[in-house]
CSV table of C-alpha atoms in Angstrom, one decimal:
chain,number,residue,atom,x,y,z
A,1,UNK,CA,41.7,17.2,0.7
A,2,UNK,CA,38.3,17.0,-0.7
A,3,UNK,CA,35.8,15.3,1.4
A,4,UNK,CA,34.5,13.2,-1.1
A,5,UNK,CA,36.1,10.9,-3.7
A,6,UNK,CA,35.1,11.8,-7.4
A,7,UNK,CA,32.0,10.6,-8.9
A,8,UNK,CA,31.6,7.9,-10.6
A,9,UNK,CA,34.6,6.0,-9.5
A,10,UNK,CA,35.9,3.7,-11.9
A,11,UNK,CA,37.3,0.4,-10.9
A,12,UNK,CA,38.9,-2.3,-13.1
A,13,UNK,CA,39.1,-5.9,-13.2
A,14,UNK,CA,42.0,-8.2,-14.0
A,15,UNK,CA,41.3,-12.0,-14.2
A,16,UNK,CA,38.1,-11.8,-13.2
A,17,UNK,CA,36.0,-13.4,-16.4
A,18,UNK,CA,32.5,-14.5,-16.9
A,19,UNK,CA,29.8,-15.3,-14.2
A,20,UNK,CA,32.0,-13.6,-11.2
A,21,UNK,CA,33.1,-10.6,-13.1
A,22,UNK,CA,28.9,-10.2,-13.7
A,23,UNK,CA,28.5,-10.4,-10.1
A,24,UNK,CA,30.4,-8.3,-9.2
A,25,UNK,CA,29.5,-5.8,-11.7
A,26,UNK,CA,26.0,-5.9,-10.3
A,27,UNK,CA,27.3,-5.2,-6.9
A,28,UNK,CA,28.7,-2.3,-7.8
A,29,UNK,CA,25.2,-1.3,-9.9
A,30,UNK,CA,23.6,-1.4,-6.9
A,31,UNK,CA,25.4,0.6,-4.4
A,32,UNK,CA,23.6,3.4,-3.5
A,33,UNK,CA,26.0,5.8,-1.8
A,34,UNK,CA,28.6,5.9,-4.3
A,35,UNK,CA,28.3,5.6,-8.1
A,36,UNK,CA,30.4,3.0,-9.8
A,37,UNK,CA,31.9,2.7,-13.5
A,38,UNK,CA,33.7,-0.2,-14.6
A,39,UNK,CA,36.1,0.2,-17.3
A,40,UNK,CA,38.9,-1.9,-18.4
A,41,UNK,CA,42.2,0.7,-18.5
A,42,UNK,CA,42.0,4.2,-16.9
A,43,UNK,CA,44.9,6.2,-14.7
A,44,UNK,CA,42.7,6.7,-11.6
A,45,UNK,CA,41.0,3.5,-11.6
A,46,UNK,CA,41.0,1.0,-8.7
A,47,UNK,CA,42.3,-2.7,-9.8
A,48,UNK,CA,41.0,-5.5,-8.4
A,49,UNK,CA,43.1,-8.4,-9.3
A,50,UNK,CA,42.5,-12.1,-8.9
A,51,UNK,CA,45.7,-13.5,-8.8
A,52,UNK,CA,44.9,-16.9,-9.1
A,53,UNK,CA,43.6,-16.4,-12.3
A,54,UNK,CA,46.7,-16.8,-15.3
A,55,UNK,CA,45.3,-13.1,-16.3
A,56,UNK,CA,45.0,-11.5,-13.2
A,57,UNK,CA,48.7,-13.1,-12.3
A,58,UNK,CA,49.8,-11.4,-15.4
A,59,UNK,CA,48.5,-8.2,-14.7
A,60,UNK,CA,49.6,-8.3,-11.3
A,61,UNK,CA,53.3,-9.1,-12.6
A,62,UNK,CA,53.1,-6.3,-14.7
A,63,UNK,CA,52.2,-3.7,-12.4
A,64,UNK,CA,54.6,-4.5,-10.0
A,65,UNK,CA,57.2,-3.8,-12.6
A,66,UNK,CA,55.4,-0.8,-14.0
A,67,UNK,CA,55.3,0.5,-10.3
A,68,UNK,CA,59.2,-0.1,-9.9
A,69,UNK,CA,59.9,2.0,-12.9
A,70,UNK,CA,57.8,4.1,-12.3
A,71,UNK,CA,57.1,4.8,-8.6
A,72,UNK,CA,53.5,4.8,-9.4
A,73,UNK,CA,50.9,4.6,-6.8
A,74,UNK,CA,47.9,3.3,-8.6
A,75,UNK,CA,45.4,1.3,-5.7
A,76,UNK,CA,45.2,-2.1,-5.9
A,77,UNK,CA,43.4,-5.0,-4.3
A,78,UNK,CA,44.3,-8.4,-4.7
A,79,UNK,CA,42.2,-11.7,-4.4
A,80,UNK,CA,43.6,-14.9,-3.6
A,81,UNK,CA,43.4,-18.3,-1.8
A,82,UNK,CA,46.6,-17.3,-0.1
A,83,UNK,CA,47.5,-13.7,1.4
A,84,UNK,CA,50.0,-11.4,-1.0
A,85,UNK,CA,51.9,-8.4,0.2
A,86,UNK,CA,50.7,-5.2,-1.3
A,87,UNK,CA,51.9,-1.8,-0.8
A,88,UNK,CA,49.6,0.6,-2.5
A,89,UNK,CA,46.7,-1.7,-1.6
A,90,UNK,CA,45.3,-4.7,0.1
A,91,UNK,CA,45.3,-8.4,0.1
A,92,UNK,CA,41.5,-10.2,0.3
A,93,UNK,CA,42.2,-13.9,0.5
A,94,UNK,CA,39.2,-15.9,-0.4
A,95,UNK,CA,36.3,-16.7,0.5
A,96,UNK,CA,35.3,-12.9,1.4
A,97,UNK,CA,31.8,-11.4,1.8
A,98,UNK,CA,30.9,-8.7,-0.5
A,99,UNK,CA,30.8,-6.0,2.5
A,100,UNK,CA,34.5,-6.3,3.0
A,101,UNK,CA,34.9,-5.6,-0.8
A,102,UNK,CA,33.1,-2.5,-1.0
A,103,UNK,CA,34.9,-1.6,2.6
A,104,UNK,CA,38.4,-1.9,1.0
A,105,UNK,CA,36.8,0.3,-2.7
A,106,UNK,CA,35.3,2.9,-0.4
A,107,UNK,CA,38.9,3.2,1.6
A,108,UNK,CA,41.1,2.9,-1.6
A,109,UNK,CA,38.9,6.0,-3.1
A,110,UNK,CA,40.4,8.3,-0.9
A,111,UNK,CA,43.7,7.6,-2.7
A,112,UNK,CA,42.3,9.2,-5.9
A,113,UNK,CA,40.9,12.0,-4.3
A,114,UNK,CA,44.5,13.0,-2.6
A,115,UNK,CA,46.1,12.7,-6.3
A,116,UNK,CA,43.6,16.1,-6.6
A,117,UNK,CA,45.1,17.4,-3.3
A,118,UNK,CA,47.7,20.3,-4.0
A,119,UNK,CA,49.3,20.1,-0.6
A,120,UNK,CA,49.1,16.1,-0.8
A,121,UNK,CA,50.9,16.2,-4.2
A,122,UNK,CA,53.3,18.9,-2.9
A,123,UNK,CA,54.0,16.4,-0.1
A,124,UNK,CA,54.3,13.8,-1.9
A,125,UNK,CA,57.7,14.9,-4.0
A,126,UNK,CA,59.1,15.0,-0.3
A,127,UNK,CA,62.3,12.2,0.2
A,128,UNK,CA,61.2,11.1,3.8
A,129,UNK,CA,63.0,9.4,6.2
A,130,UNK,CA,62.7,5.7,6.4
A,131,UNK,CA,62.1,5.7,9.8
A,132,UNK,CA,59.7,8.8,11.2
A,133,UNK,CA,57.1,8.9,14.2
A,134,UNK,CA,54.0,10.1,11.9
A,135,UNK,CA,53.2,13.5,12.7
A,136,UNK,CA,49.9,16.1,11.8
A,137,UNK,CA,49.8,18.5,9.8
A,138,UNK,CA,46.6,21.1,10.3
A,139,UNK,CA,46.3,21.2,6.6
A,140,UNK,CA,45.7,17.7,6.1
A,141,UNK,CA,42.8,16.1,7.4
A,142,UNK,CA,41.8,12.6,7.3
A,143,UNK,CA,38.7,11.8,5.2
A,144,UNK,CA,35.7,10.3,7.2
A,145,UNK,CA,32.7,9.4,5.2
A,146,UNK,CA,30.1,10.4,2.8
A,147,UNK,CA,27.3,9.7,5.3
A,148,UNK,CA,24.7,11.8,4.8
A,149,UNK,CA,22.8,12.6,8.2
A,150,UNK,CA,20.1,11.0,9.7
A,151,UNK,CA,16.9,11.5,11.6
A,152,UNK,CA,17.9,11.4,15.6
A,153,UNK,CA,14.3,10.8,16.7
A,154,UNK,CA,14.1,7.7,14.0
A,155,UNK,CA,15.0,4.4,15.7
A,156,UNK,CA,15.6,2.7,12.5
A,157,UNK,CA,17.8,5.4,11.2
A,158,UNK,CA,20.0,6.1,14.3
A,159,UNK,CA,20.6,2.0,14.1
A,160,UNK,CA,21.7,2.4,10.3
A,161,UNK,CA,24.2,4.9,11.5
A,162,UNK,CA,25.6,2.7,13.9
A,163,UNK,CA,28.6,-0.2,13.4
A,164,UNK,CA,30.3,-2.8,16.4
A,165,UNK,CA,33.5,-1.6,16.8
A,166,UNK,CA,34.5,-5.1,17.8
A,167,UNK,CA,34.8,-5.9,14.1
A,168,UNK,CA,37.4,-3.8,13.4
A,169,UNK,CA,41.0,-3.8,13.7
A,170,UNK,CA,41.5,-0.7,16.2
A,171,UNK,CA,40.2,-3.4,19.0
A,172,UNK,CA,41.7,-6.0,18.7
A,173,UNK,CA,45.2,-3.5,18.4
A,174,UNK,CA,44.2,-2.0,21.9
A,175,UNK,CA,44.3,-5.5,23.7
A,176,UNK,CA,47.8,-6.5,22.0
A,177,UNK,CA,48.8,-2.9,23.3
A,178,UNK,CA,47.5,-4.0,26.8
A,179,UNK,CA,49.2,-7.2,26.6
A,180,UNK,CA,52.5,-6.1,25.6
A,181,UNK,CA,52.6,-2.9,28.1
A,182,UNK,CA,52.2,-5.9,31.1
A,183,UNK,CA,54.7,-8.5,29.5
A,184,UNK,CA,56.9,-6.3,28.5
A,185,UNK,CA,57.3,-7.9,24.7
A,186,UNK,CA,56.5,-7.0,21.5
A,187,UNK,CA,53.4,-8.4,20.1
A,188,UNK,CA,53.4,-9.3,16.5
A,189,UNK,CA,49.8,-9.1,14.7
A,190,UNK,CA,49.0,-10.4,11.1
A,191,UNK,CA,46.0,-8.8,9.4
A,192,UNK,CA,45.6,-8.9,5.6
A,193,UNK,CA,48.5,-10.2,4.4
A,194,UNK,CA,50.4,-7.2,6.4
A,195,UNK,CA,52.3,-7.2,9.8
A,196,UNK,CA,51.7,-4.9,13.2
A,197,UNK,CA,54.2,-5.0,15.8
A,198,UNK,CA,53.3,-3.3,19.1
A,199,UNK,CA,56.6,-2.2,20.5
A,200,UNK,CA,55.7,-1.4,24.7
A,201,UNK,CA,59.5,-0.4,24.7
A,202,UNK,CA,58.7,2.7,22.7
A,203,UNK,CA,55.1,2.5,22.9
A,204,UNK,CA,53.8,2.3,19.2
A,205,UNK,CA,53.2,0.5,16.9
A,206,UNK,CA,56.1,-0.8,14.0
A,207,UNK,CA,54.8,-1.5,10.6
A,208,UNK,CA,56.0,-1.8,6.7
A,209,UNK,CA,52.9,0.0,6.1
A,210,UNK,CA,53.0,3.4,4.9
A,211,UNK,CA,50.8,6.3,6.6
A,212,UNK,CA,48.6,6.5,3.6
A,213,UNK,CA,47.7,3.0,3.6
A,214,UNK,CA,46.7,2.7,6.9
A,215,UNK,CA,43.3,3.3,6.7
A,216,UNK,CA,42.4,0.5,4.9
A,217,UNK,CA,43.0,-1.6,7.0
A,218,UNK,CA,41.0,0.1,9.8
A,219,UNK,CA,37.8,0.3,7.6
A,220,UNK,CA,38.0,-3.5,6.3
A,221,UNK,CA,35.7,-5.7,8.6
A,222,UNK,CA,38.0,-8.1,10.7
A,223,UNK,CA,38.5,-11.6,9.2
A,224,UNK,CA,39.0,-13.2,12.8
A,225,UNK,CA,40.5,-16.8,11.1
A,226,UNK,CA,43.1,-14.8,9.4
A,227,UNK,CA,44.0,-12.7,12.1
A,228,UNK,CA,47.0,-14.0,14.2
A,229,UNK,CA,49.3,-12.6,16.9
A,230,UNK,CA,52.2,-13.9,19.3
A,231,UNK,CA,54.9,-12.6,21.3
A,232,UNK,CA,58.3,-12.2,19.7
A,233,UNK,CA,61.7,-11.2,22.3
A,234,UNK,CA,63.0,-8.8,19.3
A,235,UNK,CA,62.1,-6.8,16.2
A,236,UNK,CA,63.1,-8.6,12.8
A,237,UNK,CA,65.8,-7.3,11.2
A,238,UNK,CA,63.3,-5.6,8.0
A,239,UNK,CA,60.9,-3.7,10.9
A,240,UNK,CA,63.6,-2.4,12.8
A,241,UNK,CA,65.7,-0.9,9.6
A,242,UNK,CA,63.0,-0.4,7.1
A,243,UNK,CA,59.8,0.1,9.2
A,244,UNK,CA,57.8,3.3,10.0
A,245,UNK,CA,56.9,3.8,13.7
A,246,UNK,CA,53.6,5.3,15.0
A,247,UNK,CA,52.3,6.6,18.9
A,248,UNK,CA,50.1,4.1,20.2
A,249,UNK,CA,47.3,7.1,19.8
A,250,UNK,CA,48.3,8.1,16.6
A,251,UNK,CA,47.3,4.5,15.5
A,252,UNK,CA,44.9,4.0,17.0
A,253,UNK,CA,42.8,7.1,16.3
A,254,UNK,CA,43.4,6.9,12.9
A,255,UNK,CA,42.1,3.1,12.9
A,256,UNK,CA,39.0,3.8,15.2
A,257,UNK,CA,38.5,6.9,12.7
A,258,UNK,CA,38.5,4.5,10.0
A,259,UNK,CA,36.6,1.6,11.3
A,260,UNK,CA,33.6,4.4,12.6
A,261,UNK,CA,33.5,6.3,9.0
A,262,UNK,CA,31.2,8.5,10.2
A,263,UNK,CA,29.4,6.2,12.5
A,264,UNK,CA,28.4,6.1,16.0
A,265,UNK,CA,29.4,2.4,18.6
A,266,UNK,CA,26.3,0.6,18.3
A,267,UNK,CA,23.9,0.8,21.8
A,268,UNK,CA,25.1,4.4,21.6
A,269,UNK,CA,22.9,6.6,24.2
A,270,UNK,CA,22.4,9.8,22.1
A,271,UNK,CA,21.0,11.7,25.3
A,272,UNK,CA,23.8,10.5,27.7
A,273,UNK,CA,26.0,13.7,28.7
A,274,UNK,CA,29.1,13.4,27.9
A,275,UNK,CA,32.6,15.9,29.4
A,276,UNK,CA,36.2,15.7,27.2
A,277,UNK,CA,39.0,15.0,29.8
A,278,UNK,CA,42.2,14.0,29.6
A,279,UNK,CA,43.0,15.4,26.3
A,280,UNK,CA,46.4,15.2,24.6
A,281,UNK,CA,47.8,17.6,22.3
A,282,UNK,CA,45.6,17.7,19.8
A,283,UNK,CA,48.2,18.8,17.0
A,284,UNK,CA,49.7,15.7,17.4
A,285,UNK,CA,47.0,13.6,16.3
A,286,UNK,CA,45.6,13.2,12.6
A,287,UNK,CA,42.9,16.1,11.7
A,288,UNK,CA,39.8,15.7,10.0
A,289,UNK,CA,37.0,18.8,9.6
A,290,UNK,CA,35.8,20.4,12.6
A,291,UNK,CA,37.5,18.7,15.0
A,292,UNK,CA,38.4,21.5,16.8
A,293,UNK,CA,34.9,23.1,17.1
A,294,UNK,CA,33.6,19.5,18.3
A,295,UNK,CA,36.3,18.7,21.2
A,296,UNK,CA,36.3,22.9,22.1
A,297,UNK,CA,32.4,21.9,22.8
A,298,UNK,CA,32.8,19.3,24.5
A,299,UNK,CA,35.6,20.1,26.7
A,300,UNK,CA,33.2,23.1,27.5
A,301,UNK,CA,30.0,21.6,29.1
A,302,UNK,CA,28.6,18.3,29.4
A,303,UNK,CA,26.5,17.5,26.5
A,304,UNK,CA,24.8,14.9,24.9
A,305,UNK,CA,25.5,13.5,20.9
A,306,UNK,CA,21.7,14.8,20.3
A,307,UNK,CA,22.7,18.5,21.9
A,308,UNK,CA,26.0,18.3,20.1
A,309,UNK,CA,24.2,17.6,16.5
A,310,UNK,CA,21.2,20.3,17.4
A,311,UNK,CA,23.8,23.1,18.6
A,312,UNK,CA,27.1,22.4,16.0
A,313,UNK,CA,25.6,23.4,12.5
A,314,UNK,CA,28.0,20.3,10.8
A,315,UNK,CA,27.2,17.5,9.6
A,316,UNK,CA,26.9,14.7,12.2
A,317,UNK,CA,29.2,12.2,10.8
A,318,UNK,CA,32.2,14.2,12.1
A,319,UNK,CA,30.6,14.4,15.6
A,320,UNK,CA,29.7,10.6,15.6
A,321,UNK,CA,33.4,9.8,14.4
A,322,UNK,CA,34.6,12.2,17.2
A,323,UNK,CA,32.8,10.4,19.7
A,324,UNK,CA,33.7,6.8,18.5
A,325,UNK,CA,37.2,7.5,18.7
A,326,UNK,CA,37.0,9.7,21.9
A,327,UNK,CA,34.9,7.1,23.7
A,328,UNK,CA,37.2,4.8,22.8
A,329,UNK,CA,40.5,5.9,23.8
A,330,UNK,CA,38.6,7.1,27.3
A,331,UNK,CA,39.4,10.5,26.4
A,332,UNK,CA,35.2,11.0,27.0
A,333,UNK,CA,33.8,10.6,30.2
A,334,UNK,CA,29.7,10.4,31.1
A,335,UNK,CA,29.0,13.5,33.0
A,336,UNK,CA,26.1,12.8,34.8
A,337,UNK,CA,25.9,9.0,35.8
A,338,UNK,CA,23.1,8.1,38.3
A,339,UNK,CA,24.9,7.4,42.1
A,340,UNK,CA,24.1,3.6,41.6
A,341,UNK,CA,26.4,4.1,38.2
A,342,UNK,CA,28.7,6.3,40.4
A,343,UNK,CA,29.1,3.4,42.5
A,344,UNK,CA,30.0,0.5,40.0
A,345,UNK,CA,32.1,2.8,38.1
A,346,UNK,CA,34.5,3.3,41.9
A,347,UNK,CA,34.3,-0.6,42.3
A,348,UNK,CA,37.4,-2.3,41.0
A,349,UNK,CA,37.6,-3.9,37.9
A,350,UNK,CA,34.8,-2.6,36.5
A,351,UNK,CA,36.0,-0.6,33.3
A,352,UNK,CA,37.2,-2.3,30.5
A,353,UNK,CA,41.2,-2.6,30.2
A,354,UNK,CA,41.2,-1.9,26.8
A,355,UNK,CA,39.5,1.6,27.7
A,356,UNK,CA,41.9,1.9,31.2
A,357,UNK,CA,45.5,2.1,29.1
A,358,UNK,CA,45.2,5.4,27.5
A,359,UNK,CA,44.1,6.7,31.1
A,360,UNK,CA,47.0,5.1,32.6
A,361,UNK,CA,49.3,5.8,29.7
A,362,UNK,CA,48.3,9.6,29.8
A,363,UNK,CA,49.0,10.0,34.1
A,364,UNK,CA,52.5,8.4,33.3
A,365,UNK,CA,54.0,10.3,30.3
C-alpha cells in the first residue's frame, strides 16, 4: 500500500450550490497538508453528497444504483439532517464542524490509494465469506498518516503532534467492552449512521461494516449527541446472518490506530521509560510500517518516545501511533516509576478499567 494518498486529491460535490459549495471550496484551498482539486466528475474522486438537497438526492439515487450494477466502490460521504446508511462511506448529519469533514476526506483517501495497491486489487476479486474473524496479512499494512516529524525539544510542536483520545471512537468502544464483559450482554452502539455490537459471548465486536471501512470511523472526531448505546439480550437477525465479526483487539487497534494517525495521547511524557509486556501475537493484528522494529525495541529495554525517535532512523509518526495504541490497550508499561508511583500503582482501584481488560482479558485466554 502506498503510504500516501495521490496528490492532489480530487473531491466532488453533489447538491451543494452557491455560498456553501464556496465555503467549502475555500476549506479545502487552505489545507496545508494535503492538496485538494475539486472537479465535478472523475473515477477516483471523493463525493460529498448533500442529500437534502433535490440534486444531491438525485445523485445519491443514482449511485446507489450505479454501485448495484456495478459493484463499484467509489467513496462517498453523505450530509444530512438525519443519519443515512452508507457502505463505501460515511454519514455526517448536520450541523458538523469543518474538522470532522476534513477527518472523514483524509480517511476516505486511503481508499484511492488501495485501488493502486496490486495485492489490494488481487484481494479484492476474492469471494469472502459473509461471516469471517478479520485476520492480518504481513503484506498489508494499515496507512497511518502523512505527518511529517516534529521538533521533540519544541513545546509548541510536540503539542501540535498531540490529539485526546477521548474524542474518538476506540474509547468509548473499550468501556461498552468493559460493560458487556461484567453483564454479560451485548452492547449495541450507534455512531454515524452505522451499528457496533460488542458480543462478550465471543468477545468482539459484530458489525455490517466491512474491514476497509472501518477506519473512518476511528479517525472521525466523536459526535457525543449522536452517539447511543444500550443493552440488547440477543443479536438481530441481519448482524448475526449477515454481519462480519472482529477480536476485541483487532478492533480496537485498528480504531486507536485511526483516531492517533500518527499522533501521540496528549500530556504524553516523551522522557518517561517505557517496557512492551504482555504482547499478543503480533500476526494477528493489523500491520502498518515498522512495527516490528518498534515493538522488537521496546520489548528489548526500557526506553523513552525521545530515545525511541533518536535511536529508530523512521519517521516518528509510526512510533507515536505505536505508542497510542500500545498505551492504550495496556500492552506498555512505565519502567521506571518513582516508589511513591510504585505505591499508588499496587493500591486498588487505581488504574483505569478501560486500560485493566486487555490485561485481564490476556491472563484468561
Amino acid at each position: 500500500m502506498t503510504d500516501r494518498p495521490p496528490n492532489p486529491l480530487k473531491v466532488s460535490f453533489k447538491g451543494i450550490e452557491g455560498l456553501s459549495r464556496k465555503s467549502l471550496a475555500f476549506l479545502f484551498s487552505t489545507q496545508k497538508t494535503m492538496e485538494y482539486e475539486i472537479v465535478e466528475e472523475h473515477l477516483d474522486a471523493i463525493q460529498i453528497i448533500d442529500i437534502d438537497h433535490h440534486l444531491g438526492k438525485t445523485a445519491w439515487e443514482n449511485l446507489q444504483a450505479s454501485s448495484r450494477e456495478q459493484q463499484s466502490r467509489i467513496p462517498v460521504i453523505i450530509l444530512g439532517s438525519e443519519a443515512t446508511e452508507v457502505e463505501n462511506g460515511i454519514s455526517l448529519q448536520k450541523p458538523f464542524l469543518p474538522r470532522e469533514l476534513l477527518a472523514t476526506v483524509e480517511s476516505l483517501a486511503v481508499e484511492i490509494s488501495n485501488k493502486t495497491d496490486p495485492h489490494e486489487a488481487a484481494t479484492t476479486k476474492l469471494s469472502l465469506p459473509d461471516i469471517t474473524f478479520s485476520t492480518s496479512e504481513p503484506e498489508t499494512l494499515i496507512h497511518i498518516s502523512t505527518a511529517p516529524d516534529v521538533n521533540l525539544d519544541d513545546p509548541n510542536a510536540i503539542a501540535a503532534a498531540q490529539y485526546d483520545p477521548g474524542q474518538f471512537l476506540a474509547q468509548r468502544m473499550l468501556e461498552l467492552i468493559e460493560l458487556a464483559a461484567r453483564e454479560k450482554k451485548y452492547i449495541h452502539a450507534g455512531c454515524c449512521g452505522v451499528m457496533f455490537y460488542v458480543d462478550p459471548h465471543l468477545r468482539c465486536i459484530r458489525t455490517l461494516v466491512k474491514e476497509r471501512n472501518l477506519r473512518t470511523f476511528g479517525a472521525l472526531p466523536l459526535d457525543y449527541d449522536s452517539f447511543v448505546y444500550h443493552k440488547e439480550a440477543r443479536l438481530p437477525a441481519k448482524i448475526e446472518s449477515q454481519g462480519f465479526r472482529f477480536t476485541y483487539e483487532d478492533f480496537i487497534w485498528r480504531m486507536i490506530l485511526a483516531g492517533s494517525r500518527g499522533r501521540l495521547p496528549e500530556n504524553t511524557d516523551l522522557d518517561q521509560r517505557f517496557l512492551l509486556r504482555n504482547w499478543p501475537n503480533l500476526t494477528e493484528l493489523p500491520q502498518f510500517p515498522h512495527l516490528m522494529q518498534i515493538s522488537a525495541s521496546w520489548a528489548a529495554a526500557p526506553k523513552s518516545i525521545r530515545q525511541m525517535a533518536r535511536e529508530l532512523d523512521i519517521p516518528q509518526r509510526y512510533i507515536f501511533a505505536f505508542f497510542a495504541a500500545a498505551s492504550m490497550m495496556d500492552y506498555l508499561h512505565p519502567a521506571d516509576a518513582s516508589s511513591s508511583q510504585a505505591a499508588r500503582a499496587s493500591a486498588p482501584e487505581t488504574k483505569p478499567e478501560n486500560r485493566g481488560l486487555f490485561q485481564r482479558w490476556l491472563k484468561s485466554r
